[in-house]
Short mmCIF file of C-alpha atoms and ligand atoms in Angstrom, two decimals:
data_model
loop_
_atom_site.label_atom_id
_atom_site.label_comp_id
_atom_site.label_asym_id
_atom_site.label_seq_id
_atom_site.Cartn_x
_atom_site.Cartn_y
_atom_site.Cartn_z
CA UNK A 1 84.45 -1.90 159.05
CA UNK A 2 86.59 1.12 157.95
CA UNK A 3 84.33 4.64 157.90
CA UNK A 4 85.39 8.02 156.50
CA UNK A 5 85.21 11.60 158.59
CA UNK A 6 82.16 12.18 156.91
CA UNK A 7 82.62 16.09 157.95
CA UNK A 8 84.80 15.89 154.37
CA UNK A 9 81.39 15.06 152.74
CA UNK A 10 80.46 18.63 153.89
CA UNK A 11 83.41 20.02 151.79
CA UNK A 12 82.25 21.69 148.51
CA UNK A 13 83.13 19.49 145.97
CA UNK A 14 85.66 20.81 144.02
CA UNK A 15 88.72 23.67 144.92
CA UNK A 16 88.69 26.62 143.52
CA UNK A 17 92.32 26.88 141.63
CA UNK A 18 91.16 23.23 139.86
CA UNK A 19 88.13 24.96 138.72
CA UNK A 20 90.33 27.78 137.00
CA UNK A 21 92.81 25.34 135.83
CA UNK A 22 89.89 22.99 134.48
CA UNK A 23 89.21 25.61 132.35
CA UNK A 24 92.26 27.06 131.41
CA UNK A 25 93.20 24.11 129.93
CA UNK A 26 90.12 23.82 127.90
CA UNK A 27 90.93 27.19 126.21
CA UNK A 28 94.34 26.22 126.06
CA UNK A 29 92.85 22.85 124.41
CA UNK A 30 90.61 24.64 122.02
CA UNK A 31 93.33 27.47 121.03
CA UNK A 32 96.66 25.81 121.50
CA UNK A 33 98.58 28.83 119.23
CA UNK A 34 97.01 31.69 121.90
CA UNK A 35 99.59 31.86 124.88
CA UNK A 36 97.82 32.47 128.37
CA UNK A 37 99.59 34.77 131.24
CA UNK A 38 98.61 33.53 134.91
CA UNK A 39 97.68 36.36 137.09
CA UNK A 40 95.52 33.88 139.24
CA UNK A 41 97.28 32.04 142.10
CA UNK A 42 99.38 33.96 144.13
CA UNK A 43 102.96 32.12 143.65
CA UNK A 44 106.04 33.92 143.16
CA UNK A 45 108.15 33.71 140.13
CA UNK A 46 111.24 35.22 140.78
CA UNK A 47 114.37 33.36 142.49
CA UNK A 48 115.38 33.45 145.61
CA UNK A 49 117.74 36.20 146.88
CA UNK A 50 120.93 35.40 146.00
CA UNK A 51 122.03 35.35 150.15
CA UNK A 52 119.63 32.60 150.53
CA UNK A 53 121.05 30.76 147.64
CA UNK A 54 124.33 31.12 149.40
CA UNK A 55 122.98 29.63 152.93
CA UNK A 56 121.41 26.95 150.59
CA UNK A 57 124.70 25.83 149.45
CA UNK A 58 127.21 26.13 152.80
CA UNK A 59 124.49 24.00 154.55
CA UNK A 60 124.58 21.80 152.55
CA UNK A 61 127.85 21.66 152.40
CA UNK A 62 127.77 21.28 156.07
CA UNK A 63 125.72 18.09 156.07
CA UNK A 64 128.68 16.84 153.58
CA UNK A 65 131.22 16.75 156.61
CA UNK A 66 130.90 14.51 159.58
CA UNK A 67 132.59 17.28 161.58
CA UNK A 68 129.33 19.72 160.87
CA UNK A 69 126.80 17.03 160.15
CA UNK A 70 122.93 17.03 161.27
CA UNK A 71 120.45 14.79 162.07
CA UNK A 72 116.75 15.60 163.41
CA UNK A 73 117.45 19.13 164.70
CA UNK A 74 114.85 21.29 167.10
CA UNK A 75 111.10 20.40 166.68
CA UNK A 76 110.33 24.18 167.21
CA UNK A 77 113.40 25.46 164.96
CA UNK A 78 117.10 26.35 165.14
CA UNK A 79 117.59 28.90 167.77
CA UNK A 80 119.71 31.06 165.29
CA UNK A 81 116.65 31.38 163.05
CA UNK A 82 113.96 31.54 166.42
CA UNK A 83 116.45 34.34 167.60
CA UNK A 84 116.77 36.44 164.25
CA UNK A 85 112.74 36.23 164.17
CA UNK A 86 112.00 37.48 167.59
CA UNK A 87 115.27 40.36 167.16
CA UNK A 88 114.31 41.54 163.63
CA UNK A 89 110.12 40.97 163.22
CA UNK A 90 109.34 41.52 166.55
CA UNK A 91 111.58 43.40 168.89
CA UNK A 92 112.81 45.58 166.55
CA UNK A 93 109.16 46.64 166.68
CA UNK A 94 108.96 47.17 169.49
CA UNK A 95 106.83 43.43 170.24
CA UNK A 96 107.86 41.95 173.27
CA UNK A 97 108.14 38.28 171.85
CA UNK A 98 111.33 35.97 172.93
CA UNK A 99 112.82 33.37 170.55
CA UNK A 100 110.90 30.74 172.51
CA UNK A 101 107.68 31.91 171.45
CA UNK A 102 108.26 31.19 168.14
CA UNK A 103 107.46 27.51 166.28
CA UNK A 104 109.45 27.34 163.07
CA UNK A 105 107.49 25.45 160.11
CA UNK A 106 107.16 24.12 156.53
CA UNK A 107 104.50 26.70 155.96
CA UNK A 108 101.93 29.02 157.00
CA UNK A 109 98.99 26.48 155.44
CA UNK A 110 99.51 23.85 157.46
CA UNK A 111 99.84 25.77 160.38
CA UNK A 112 96.91 27.36 159.82
CA UNK A 113 95.56 23.99 159.22
CA UNK A 114 97.05 22.53 162.35
CA UNK A 115 96.47 24.78 165.02
CA UNK A 116 92.65 24.50 165.20
CA UNK A 117 93.25 21.03 166.51
CA UNK A 118 94.13 22.47 170.03
CA UNK A 119 91.07 24.01 170.48
CA UNK A 120 87.36 22.30 171.13
CA UNK A 121 85.19 21.24 168.63
CA UNK A 122 82.63 23.01 169.35
CA UNK A 123 84.18 26.32 169.83
CA UNK A 124 82.39 28.90 167.79
CA UNK A 125 84.27 30.41 164.96
CA UNK A 126 84.87 33.90 163.38
CA UNK A 127 86.18 34.62 159.92
CA UNK A 128 85.92 36.76 157.37
CA UNK A 129 84.32 36.71 154.05
CA UNK A 130 86.11 36.54 151.37
CA UNK A 131 88.53 34.37 152.78
CA UNK A 132 92.00 32.11 152.29
CA UNK A 133 90.04 29.07 151.88
CA UNK A 134 92.15 27.17 154.36
CA UNK A 135 90.62 28.63 157.75
CA UNK A 136 87.02 27.24 156.70
CA UNK A 137 87.70 23.88 155.60
CA UNK A 138 90.44 22.56 157.71
CA UNK A 139 87.28 23.47 160.26
CA UNK A 140 84.78 21.82 158.17
CA UNK A 141 87.15 18.74 158.23
CA UNK A 142 87.33 19.56 162.52
CA UNK A 143 83.34 19.15 162.10
CA UNK A 144 82.82 22.42 163.24
CA UNK A 145 80.69 23.44 161.01
CA UNK A 146 77.35 22.34 159.80
CA UNK A 147 76.10 22.14 155.72
CA UNK A 148 77.25 24.22 153.55
CA UNK A 149 73.82 26.15 152.82
CA UNK A 150 73.84 28.04 149.53
CA UNK A 151 77.37 28.64 149.47
CA UNK A 152 77.97 29.19 153.30
CA UNK A 153 78.67 26.99 156.42
CA UNK A 154 76.28 26.69 158.81
CA UNK A 155 77.69 27.33 162.82
CA UNK A 156 80.12 30.35 161.34
CA UNK A 157 80.25 33.79 161.91
CA UNK A 158 80.96 35.16 158.38
CA UNK A 159 83.10 38.69 159.01
CA UNK A 160 81.59 40.22 155.40
CA UNK A 161 84.01 42.28 153.92
CA UNK A 162 82.99 44.61 151.31
CA UNK A 163 82.87 48.21 149.91
CA UNK A 164 80.59 49.65 152.01
CA UNK A 165 83.48 48.70 154.98
CA UNK A 166 86.44 49.43 152.56
CA UNK A 167 87.21 45.24 153.40
CA UNK A 168 87.91 45.61 156.72
CA UNK A 169 85.33 43.96 158.65
CA UNK A 170 82.97 44.89 161.76
CA UNK A 171 83.62 43.62 164.96
CA UNK A 172 80.22 41.47 165.72
CA UNK A 173 77.43 42.23 167.37
CA UNK A 174 77.54 37.92 168.16
CA UNK A 175 80.40 36.36 170.40
CA UNK A 176 82.62 34.30 168.98
CA UNK A 177 85.77 31.91 170.24
CA UNK A 178 88.04 31.69 167.38
CA UNK A 179 88.81 34.51 165.18
CA UNK A 180 90.92 34.34 162.04
CA UNK A 181 91.93 37.65 161.04
CA UNK A 182 94.73 38.04 157.52
CA UNK A 183 96.29 41.80 156.91
CA UNK A 184 97.81 42.58 154.52
CA UNK A 185 94.65 40.18 153.21
CA UNK A 186 94.51 37.65 150.56
CA UNK A 187 92.15 37.81 148.58
CA UNK A 188 91.46 41.30 148.77
CA UNK A 189 95.07 43.02 149.52
CA UNK A 190 93.14 45.34 152.08
CA UNK A 191 94.84 46.39 155.54
CA UNK A 192 94.01 47.35 159.20
CA UNK A 193 94.80 49.97 160.91
CA UNK A 194 96.07 50.28 164.66
CA UNK A 195 92.88 51.08 166.12
CA UNK A 196 90.98 48.41 163.88
CA UNK A 197 92.74 45.86 164.83
CA UNK A 198 92.95 47.31 168.68
CA UNK A 199 89.18 46.44 168.38
CA UNK A 200 89.31 43.14 167.91
CA UNK A 201 91.99 42.62 170.54
CA UNK A 202 89.41 44.38 172.83
CA UNK A 203 86.59 41.86 171.55
CA UNK A 204 88.63 38.77 172.31
CA UNK A 205 89.40 39.93 175.86
CA UNK A 206 85.64 40.58 176.27
CA UNK A 207 85.08 37.61 175.03
CA UNK A 208 88.12 35.19 175.87
CA UNK A 209 88.57 34.83 172.54
CA UNK A 210 91.99 34.01 170.57
CA UNK A 211 92.73 35.71 167.06
CA UNK A 212 94.63 33.92 164.70
CA UNK A 213 95.88 36.59 162.66
CA UNK A 214 98.11 36.04 159.38
CA UNK A 215 100.90 37.87 158.15
CA UNK A 216 101.70 36.19 155.63
CA UNK A 217 102.18 39.39 153.79
CA UNK A 218 103.61 41.52 156.08
CA UNK A 219 106.72 42.17 153.90
CA UNK A 220 104.21 44.03 151.15
CA UNK A 221 103.45 46.78 154.16
CA UNK A 222 105.09 50.33 153.38
CA UNK A 223 102.36 52.37 154.93
CA UNK A 224 104.72 53.70 157.90
CA UNK A 225 101.25 53.81 160.00
CA UNK A 226 100.46 50.20 159.13
CA UNK A 227 100.57 48.03 161.69
CA UNK A 228 102.92 44.49 160.52
CA UNK A 229 102.44 42.54 163.47
CA UNK A 230 99.47 42.06 165.63
CA UNK A 231 101.32 42.94 168.92
CA UNK A 232 101.69 45.90 167.57
CA UNK A 233 98.33 46.02 169.70
CA UNK A 234 98.69 46.66 173.73
CA UNK A 235 96.69 43.76 175.39
CA UNK A 236 97.52 41.39 172.12
CA UNK A 237 99.85 38.72 173.28
CA UNK A 238 96.84 37.88 175.80
CA UNK A 239 94.77 36.88 172.90
CA UNK A 240 96.65 36.07 169.74
CA UNK A 241 98.53 33.67 167.38
CA UNK A 242 100.02 35.01 164.35
CA UNK A 243 101.15 33.58 161.33
CA UNK A 244 104.13 34.27 159.34
CA UNK A 245 105.90 32.75 156.15
CA UNK A 246 109.22 32.49 154.21
CA UNK A 247 106.99 32.19 150.83
CA UNK A 248 105.87 35.05 150.02
CA UNK A 249 108.50 37.02 152.01
CA UNK A 250 111.67 35.85 149.84
CA UNK A 251 109.91 33.66 147.66
CA UNK A 252 110.13 29.89 149.79
CA UNK A 253 106.91 28.96 148.05
CA UNK A 254 108.96 25.81 147.04
CA UNK A 255 111.37 25.65 149.56
CA UNK A 256 109.14 25.95 152.65
CA UNK A 257 109.40 27.55 155.96
CA UNK A 258 107.55 29.41 158.37
CA UNK A 259 106.99 30.33 161.86
CA UNK A 260 104.08 30.50 164.31
CA UNK A 261 104.23 32.88 167.13
CA UNK A 262 102.27 31.56 170.25
CA UNK A 263 102.95 34.13 173.30
CA UNK A 264 103.99 32.20 177.13
CA UNK A 265 100.85 34.19 177.94
CA UNK A 266 97.94 33.24 176.28
CA UNK A 267 95.52 30.74 177.60
CA UNK A 268 92.63 28.60 176.80
CA UNK A 269 90.51 27.07 179.13
CA UNK A 270 88.75 23.67 179.92
CA UNK A 271 85.23 22.76 180.77
CA UNK A 272 85.95 23.66 184.19
CA UNK A 273 87.02 27.18 183.29
CA UNK A 274 90.67 26.20 184.33
CA UNK A 275 93.20 27.93 182.23
CA UNK A 276 96.11 26.47 180.38
CA UNK A 277 98.94 28.02 178.72
CA UNK A 278 98.26 27.44 174.56
CA UNK A 279 102.19 27.89 174.08
CA UNK A 280 103.06 24.05 175.88
CA UNK A 281 99.79 22.77 173.99
CA UNK A 282 100.69 24.01 170.69
CA UNK A 283 104.46 22.84 171.91
CA UNK A 284 103.37 19.14 172.77
CA UNK A 285 101.18 18.92 169.48
CA UNK A 286 104.34 20.51 167.26
CA UNK A 287 107.00 17.89 168.27
CA UNK A 288 104.83 15.08 168.21
CA UNK A 289 103.20 15.61 164.99
CA UNK A 290 106.68 17.67 163.82
CA UNK A 291 110.52 16.89 162.96
CA UNK A 292 111.37 19.99 162.03
CA UNK A 293 112.33 21.98 159.06
CA UNK A 294 115.81 20.74 156.51
CA UNK A 295 118.70 22.79 158.08
CA UNK A 296 119.51 23.77 155.05
CA UNK A 297 116.16 25.40 154.57
CA UNK A 298 115.89 26.99 158.13
CA UNK A 299 119.87 28.40 156.85
CA UNK A 300 118.33 29.47 154.14
CA UNK A 301 115.87 31.62 156.04
CA UNK A 302 117.57 33.03 158.61
CA UNK A 303 120.05 34.57 156.19
CA UNK A 304 117.14 37.46 154.97
CA UNK A 305 117.63 38.83 158.90
CA UNK A 306 121.41 39.65 157.93
CA UNK A 307 121.73 42.99 156.59
CA UNK A 308 122.07 42.09 152.60
CA UNK A 309 119.34 39.90 152.99
CA UNK A 310 117.26 42.61 154.08
CA UNK A 311 118.22 44.69 151.33
CA UNK A 312 117.53 42.14 149.02
CA UNK A 313 113.91 41.02 150.16
CA UNK A 314 113.18 44.51 149.95
CA UNK A 315 114.10 44.79 146.43
CA UNK A 316 112.33 41.75 145.87
CA UNK A 317 108.93 42.92 147.32
CA UNK A 318 109.04 46.45 145.87
CA UNK A 319 109.44 44.34 142.27
CA UNK A 320 106.40 42.85 142.98
CA UNK A 321 104.60 46.00 144.34
CA UNK A 322 105.85 47.97 140.79
CA UNK A 323 103.60 45.00 139.54
CA UNK A 324 100.82 45.82 141.78
CA UNK A 325 101.28 49.73 140.66
CA UNK A 326 101.07 49.01 136.96
CA UNK A 327 97.78 46.67 137.76
CA UNK A 328 96.03 49.54 139.61
CA UNK A 329 96.66 52.12 137.63
CA UNK A 330 95.80 50.18 134.59
CA UNK A 331 92.41 49.08 136.38
CA UNK A 332 91.63 52.27 137.32
CA UNK A 333 91.86 53.66 133.96
CA UNK A 334 89.55 51.40 132.70
CA UNK A 335 86.96 52.43 135.09
CA UNK A 336 86.89 49.91 137.06
CA UNK A 337 87.27 50.59 140.99
CA UNK A 338 90.05 48.60 142.93
CA UNK A 339 91.43 47.51 146.50
CA UNK A 340 95.02 46.56 147.65
CA UNK A 341 98.12 46.79 145.32
CA UNK A 342 99.88 49.21 147.93
CA UNK A 343 100.96 47.42 150.84
CA UNK A 344 99.78 43.79 149.12
CA UNK A 345 100.61 42.06 146.19
CA UNK A 346 96.86 41.39 145.54
CA UNK A 347 94.51 43.71 143.64
CA UNK A 348 90.98 43.23 144.34
CA UNK A 349 88.49 44.63 141.14
CA UNK A 350 85.57 45.72 142.20
CA UNK A 351 83.56 44.30 138.39
CA UNK A 352 80.32 44.97 139.09
CA UNK A 353 79.17 41.68 137.49
CA UNK A 354 79.37 38.16 138.04
CA UNK A 355 82.64 36.56 139.29
CA UNK A 356 83.25 33.87 136.69
CA UNK A 357 81.59 35.73 133.74
CA UNK A 358 84.58 38.07 133.98
CA UNK A 359 87.22 35.76 134.69
CA UNK A 360 85.65 33.78 131.63
CA UNK A 361 85.58 37.54 129.50
CA UNK A 362 90.01 37.73 130.25
CA UNK A 363 90.12 33.96 130.01
CA UNK A 364 88.52 34.31 126.15
CA UNK A 365 89.05 37.97 125.09
CA UNK A 366 92.71 38.48 126.47
CA UNK A 367 94.17 35.50 127.30
CA UNK A 368 95.08 36.75 130.78
CA UNK A 369 94.02 34.36 134.29
CA UNK A 370 92.46 36.23 137.74
CA UNK A 371 91.16 33.93 140.48
CA UNK A 372 87.17 35.05 140.68
CA UNK A 373 85.91 36.86 143.81
CA UNK A 374 83.59 33.87 144.07
CA UNK A 375 85.61 31.41 145.05
CA UNK A 376 86.90 33.02 148.20
CA UNK A 377 83.47 33.87 149.97
CA UNK A 378 79.49 34.79 149.11
CA UNK A 379 81.18 38.73 149.91
CA UNK A 380 84.08 38.08 146.61
CA UNK A 381 81.15 38.25 144.14
CA UNK A 382 81.36 41.10 141.76
CA UNK A 383 85.09 40.74 142.83
CA UNK A 384 88.45 39.18 140.93
CA UNK A 385 91.95 39.08 142.22
CA UNK A 386 94.52 40.29 139.63
CA UNK A 387 97.86 39.09 141.13
CA UNK A 388 101.11 40.82 141.08
CA UNK A 389 103.24 37.36 141.30
CA UNK A 390 104.47 37.44 137.59
CA UNK A 391 107.49 38.96 135.67
CA UNK A 392 107.30 42.58 135.19
CA UNK A 393 107.28 41.59 131.98
CA UNK A 394 104.21 39.24 131.70
CA UNK A 395 102.57 41.85 133.85
CA UNK A 396 102.69 45.19 131.52
CA UNK A 397 101.46 41.87 128.45
CA UNK A 398 98.34 41.22 130.23
CA UNK A 399 97.43 44.49 131.10
CA UNK A 400 98.27 45.54 127.23
CA UNK A 401 95.92 43.04 126.57
CA UNK A 402 93.17 43.28 129.49
CA UNK A 403 92.96 47.07 128.44
CA UNK A 404 92.00 46.11 124.37
CA UNK A 405 89.79 43.40 125.28
CA UNK A 406 87.82 45.61 128.09
CA UNK A 407 87.30 48.84 125.36
CA UNK A 408 86.11 46.31 122.52
N1 PLP B 501 97.67 32.46 154.29
C1 PLP B 501 97.89 33.29 153.38
C2 PLP B 501 97.03 34.01 153.54
C3 PLP B 501 98.38 33.05 151.95
O1 PLP B 501 97.62 33.63 150.73
C4 PLP B 501 98.98 31.63 151.98
C5 PLP B 501 99.72 30.99 150.28
O2 PLP B 501 99.34 31.44 149.30
C6 PLP B 501 99.56 30.61 152.90
C7 PLP B 501 98.80 31.44 154.45
C8 PLP B 501 100.27 29.57 153.03
O3 PLP B 501 101.49 30.38 152.59
P1 PLP B 501 102.91 28.91 153.08
O4 PLP B 501 103.19 28.70 151.35
O5 PLP B 501 103.55 29.17 154.26
O6 PLP B 501 102.04 27.47 153.07
#
């Protein structure tokens, strides 16, 4: 008899964004004449930078000629992309990361989910709350947690991000083996200082643990004091893996390209205490289960590292940050407190009450979709996330509607 992986039955029945979609669909069915503005899901709206479009076309042309045709590429990614990443994203910031420590993939979502496969099934997890749901759900699927009791899975050390700690979780008093951190944060938009990250690196060293550092929103950092990479912290090469994505950096959510950085010095241990190279383990896993990102897409990704490409990416991220600034100002002027939006495309609004009720109020009274914080974890209750990913016109219209609805 074929049997299922029963860990899947522990997962909460429905996914946050499908709940939102259902409520929006019901509203639209009941109010077909009203237009809804979506500041909910974190998907980009602006077209790809011009350099990427040109590179995509050029890459496709190369595939059309026998002399330049390419079949399977290196599973880890083409050297031209890995070298550009190492040089511009890391070495230029003083991080000693080499091109062969970079693995190109088709998305950070897959990378965040897949990486835990190379670690033992019974390790102790520390995961922030609120959080990008993929970190938790993939570990539930892998059987690393117990049941969901009152909205929390047993066996996880939750790292609370609250107004009291400025939404940057404190180091836990208990030990953990695998720690997830995400800065700039989704959903809160909070960023971590060098000192805060250094404390995590120190904790990981003391516990022989590994930090999975998700820097998907790195391109939105504007404060020069804020680190862009965990590898800016001394000693991080021995305790951290970093995830980066072209999705929010350059509008690749539909184009798909990302990468993971695993230093060759990073070690994890077997039951006898013998150290193993995490880089070698991941290389084995990645090349066994993945056959590379398409050539034109890697060309397009590499194009953002040219001088023109860097300018275009800056313009795109500045555009969304301009939206974020408007959202912050509008929310603050309505008397609500918020964080994020300065070095991140998300604004985390403290509503002071039930987050789904606030979501319904914005949907029904302003026809604006946000994301209820409760969907990101228990500490998300009392908050909503407003995304800056939309056109300027839509953001301005949405803010006018919100102001009108909330002042009533
Ligand atoms: N990590 C975080 C924190 C995200 O918010 C997202 C997407 O929203 C991802 C990773 C996934 O990125 P990708 O499009 O590369 O799969």
